[in-house]
Short mmCIF file of C-alpha atoms in Angstrom, two decimals:
data_model
loop_
_atom_site.label_atom_id
_atom_site.label_comp_id
_atom_site.label_asym_id
_atom_site.label_seq_id
_atom_site.Cartn_x
_atom_site.Cartn_y
_atom_site.Cartn_z
CA MET A 1 1.05 -7.03 -2.22
CA ALA A 2 4.32 -8.35 -0.83
CA GLU A 3 5.23 -5.00 0.73
CA SER A 4 1.97 -4.74 2.66
CA ILE A 5 2.12 -8.38 3.76
CA ALA A 6 5.74 -8.07 4.93
CA ARG A 7 5.08 -4.84 6.79
CA ARG A 8 2.36 -6.46 8.88
CA ASP A 9 3.51 -10.06 9.18
CA ALA A 10 7.29 -9.71 9.30
CA ALA A 11 8.14 -6.19 10.44
CA ASP A 12 10.50 -7.64 13.03
CA VAL A 13 12.85 -8.96 10.32
CA ILE A 14 11.85 -7.24 7.08
CA GLU A 15 11.90 -3.55 6.29
CA ALA A 16 9.73 -3.79 3.21
CA CYS A 17 10.04 -1.48 0.25
CA SER A 18 8.44 -2.34 -3.05
CA ALA A 19 9.94 -1.14 -6.32
CA GLY A 20 9.73 -2.61 -9.78
CA LEU A 21 11.71 -3.06 -12.95
CA SER A 22 8.68 -1.88 -14.97
CA PRO A 23 6.23 -0.28 -12.53
CA LEU A 24 2.69 0.51 -13.64
CA GLY A 25 2.75 3.93 -11.95
CA PHE A 26 -0.36 3.09 -9.92
CA VAL A 27 -1.54 0.33 -7.58
CA PRO A 28 -4.34 -1.63 -9.25
CA THR A 29 -7.74 -1.45 -7.60
CA LEU A 30 -7.96 -5.23 -7.24
CA THR A 31 -4.61 -5.27 -5.43
CA MET A 32 -5.95 -2.74 -2.92
CA GLN A 33 -9.26 -4.59 -2.58
CA THR A 34 -7.54 -7.96 -2.05
CA LEU A 35 -5.21 -6.59 0.60
CA THR A 36 -8.00 -4.74 2.39
CA ALA A 37 -10.29 -7.80 2.31
CA ASN A 38 -7.51 -9.80 3.98
CA GLY A 39 -6.90 -7.22 6.70
CA TYR A 40 -3.77 -5.55 5.30
CA SER A 41 -3.07 -1.85 5.11
CA ILE A 42 -2.82 -0.17 1.74
CA ALA A 43 -1.52 3.07 3.23
CA SER A 44 1.60 4.33 1.49
CA LEU A 45 1.53 1.64 -1.22
CA ASP A 46 2.91 3.00 -4.46
CA SER A 47 4.12 1.78 -7.81
CA ARG A 48 7.64 3.06 -8.33
CA PRO A 49 10.85 2.01 -10.06
CA ILE A 50 13.78 0.57 -8.17
CA THR A 51 16.38 3.27 -7.57
CA ARG A 52 20.08 3.01 -6.81
CA ALA A 53 19.39 4.17 -3.23
CA VAL A 54 16.79 1.45 -2.68
CA TRP A 55 19.04 -1.15 -4.27
CA ASP A 56 22.04 -0.15 -2.17
CA ALA A 57 20.03 -0.15 1.06
CA ALA A 58 18.59 -3.64 0.49
CA ASP A 59 20.10 -6.76 2.00
CA ILE A 60 17.76 -8.97 -0.03
CA VAL A 61 15.91 -8.13 -3.23
CA ILE A 62 12.91 -10.31 -4.07
CA ASN A 63 12.47 -10.48 -7.83
CA MET A 64 8.90 -11.19 -8.93
CA SER A 65 9.29 -9.78 -12.43
CA GLY A 66 9.27 -13.15 -14.14
CA ILE A 67 12.71 -12.40 -15.57
CA ALA A 68 15.53 -14.50 -14.14
CA LYS A 69 17.77 -12.50 -11.81
CA GLN A 70 20.80 -13.16 -14.03
CA ARG A 71 19.01 -11.40 -16.90
CA ALA A 72 17.27 -8.69 -14.89
CA PHE A 73 20.16 -7.50 -12.74
CA THR A 74 23.87 -7.02 -13.36
CA ASP A 75 24.62 -7.45 -9.63
CA TYR A 76 22.31 -10.29 -8.62
CA GLN A 77 24.03 -11.86 -5.59
CA LYS A 78 21.44 -10.48 -3.19
CA VAL A 79 18.47 -11.26 -5.45
CA GLU A 80 16.06 -14.11 -4.79
CA ASP A 81 13.69 -15.06 -7.63
CA TRP A 82 10.09 -15.78 -6.72
CA ASP A 83 8.03 -17.35 -9.48
CA VAL A 84 4.81 -15.45 -8.80
CA GLN A 85 2.18 -14.90 -11.45
CA ASP A 86 1.35 -11.26 -12.20
CA PRO A 87 -2.36 -10.81 -11.45
CA TYR A 88 -2.75 -7.50 -13.29
CA GLY A 89 -5.85 -7.65 -15.47
CA ALA A 90 -7.09 -10.88 -13.87
CA ASP A 91 -10.22 -11.54 -11.85
CA PRO A 92 -10.54 -11.25 -8.04
CA VAL A 93 -10.22 -15.03 -7.57
CA LEU A 94 -6.76 -15.06 -9.16
CA TYR A 95 -5.75 -12.00 -7.14
CA GLN A 96 -6.72 -13.88 -3.97
CA THR A 97 -4.78 -16.97 -5.06
CA ILE A 98 -1.68 -14.90 -5.77
CA TYR A 99 -2.08 -13.02 -2.48
CA GLU A 100 -2.09 -16.38 -0.65
CA ASP A 101 1.03 -17.49 -2.55
CA ILE A 102 2.87 -14.28 -1.69
CA GLN A 103 1.75 -14.48 1.93
CA ARG A 104 3.22 -18.01 2.22
CA ARG A 105 6.47 -16.90 0.59
CA VAL A 106 6.80 -13.88 2.90
CA ALA A 107 6.15 -16.11 5.93
CA HIS A 108 8.84 -18.55 4.78
CA LEU A 109 11.34 -15.73 4.16
CA ALA A 110 10.59 -14.24 7.58
CA GLU A 111 11.10 -17.64 9.21
CA ARG A 112 14.49 -18.01 7.49
CA LEU A 113 15.52 -14.52 8.59
CA ARG A 114 14.38 -15.13 12.18
CA ASP A 115 16.31 -18.40 12.27
CA ALA A 116 19.42 -16.68 10.92
CA ALA A 117 19.07 -13.85 13.47
CA ALA A 118 18.67 -16.37 16.31
CA LYS A 119 21.82 -18.22 15.24
CA ILE A 120 23.80 -14.97 15.11
CA ALA A 121 22.49 -13.96 18.53
CA ALA A 122 23.40 -17.37 19.96
CA VAL A 123 26.95 -17.11 18.67
CA LYS A 124 27.31 -13.57 20.05
CA THR A 125 26.12 -14.63 23.50
CA GLY A 126 28.10 -17.86 23.56
CA ASN A 127 24.99 -20.04 23.59
CA GLU A 128 25.69 -21.66 20.26
CA VAL A 129 24.20 -25.13 19.93
CA VAL A 130 26.51 -27.54 18.12
CA GLY A 131 25.60 -31.07 17.08
CA ASP A 132 22.56 -33.15 17.96
CA HIS A 133 23.09 -33.46 21.72
CA GLY A 134 19.49 -32.68 22.59
CA LYS A 135 17.87 -35.47 20.55
#
């Protein structure tokens, strides 16, 4: 779900690619139904393992496996743990609840990335704001 949400809601700051530690090998029907019902594309969604190429290309890896990043990854500096319940096998109501949780988390991540990009741009253009002079 996170990949589809990020592609639509945060494409300006997130190049989303979903890959798992233990992928199912298919996208569950209720995942596709939940995303579609909420207006998100399910085109090109896939269940695949994380590869070295994907890992190397990522600036941030969002870990929703339920396993702490220190246990799941040997190189975990760029990993952010999200405590998100796995909806697989649950009913549509739980899928919707988890979709809403992931959507909020993606929005928050996108906001952080936009803020960071704005700060970098301000420094590069010499328009850096220092202190609380505008209060």
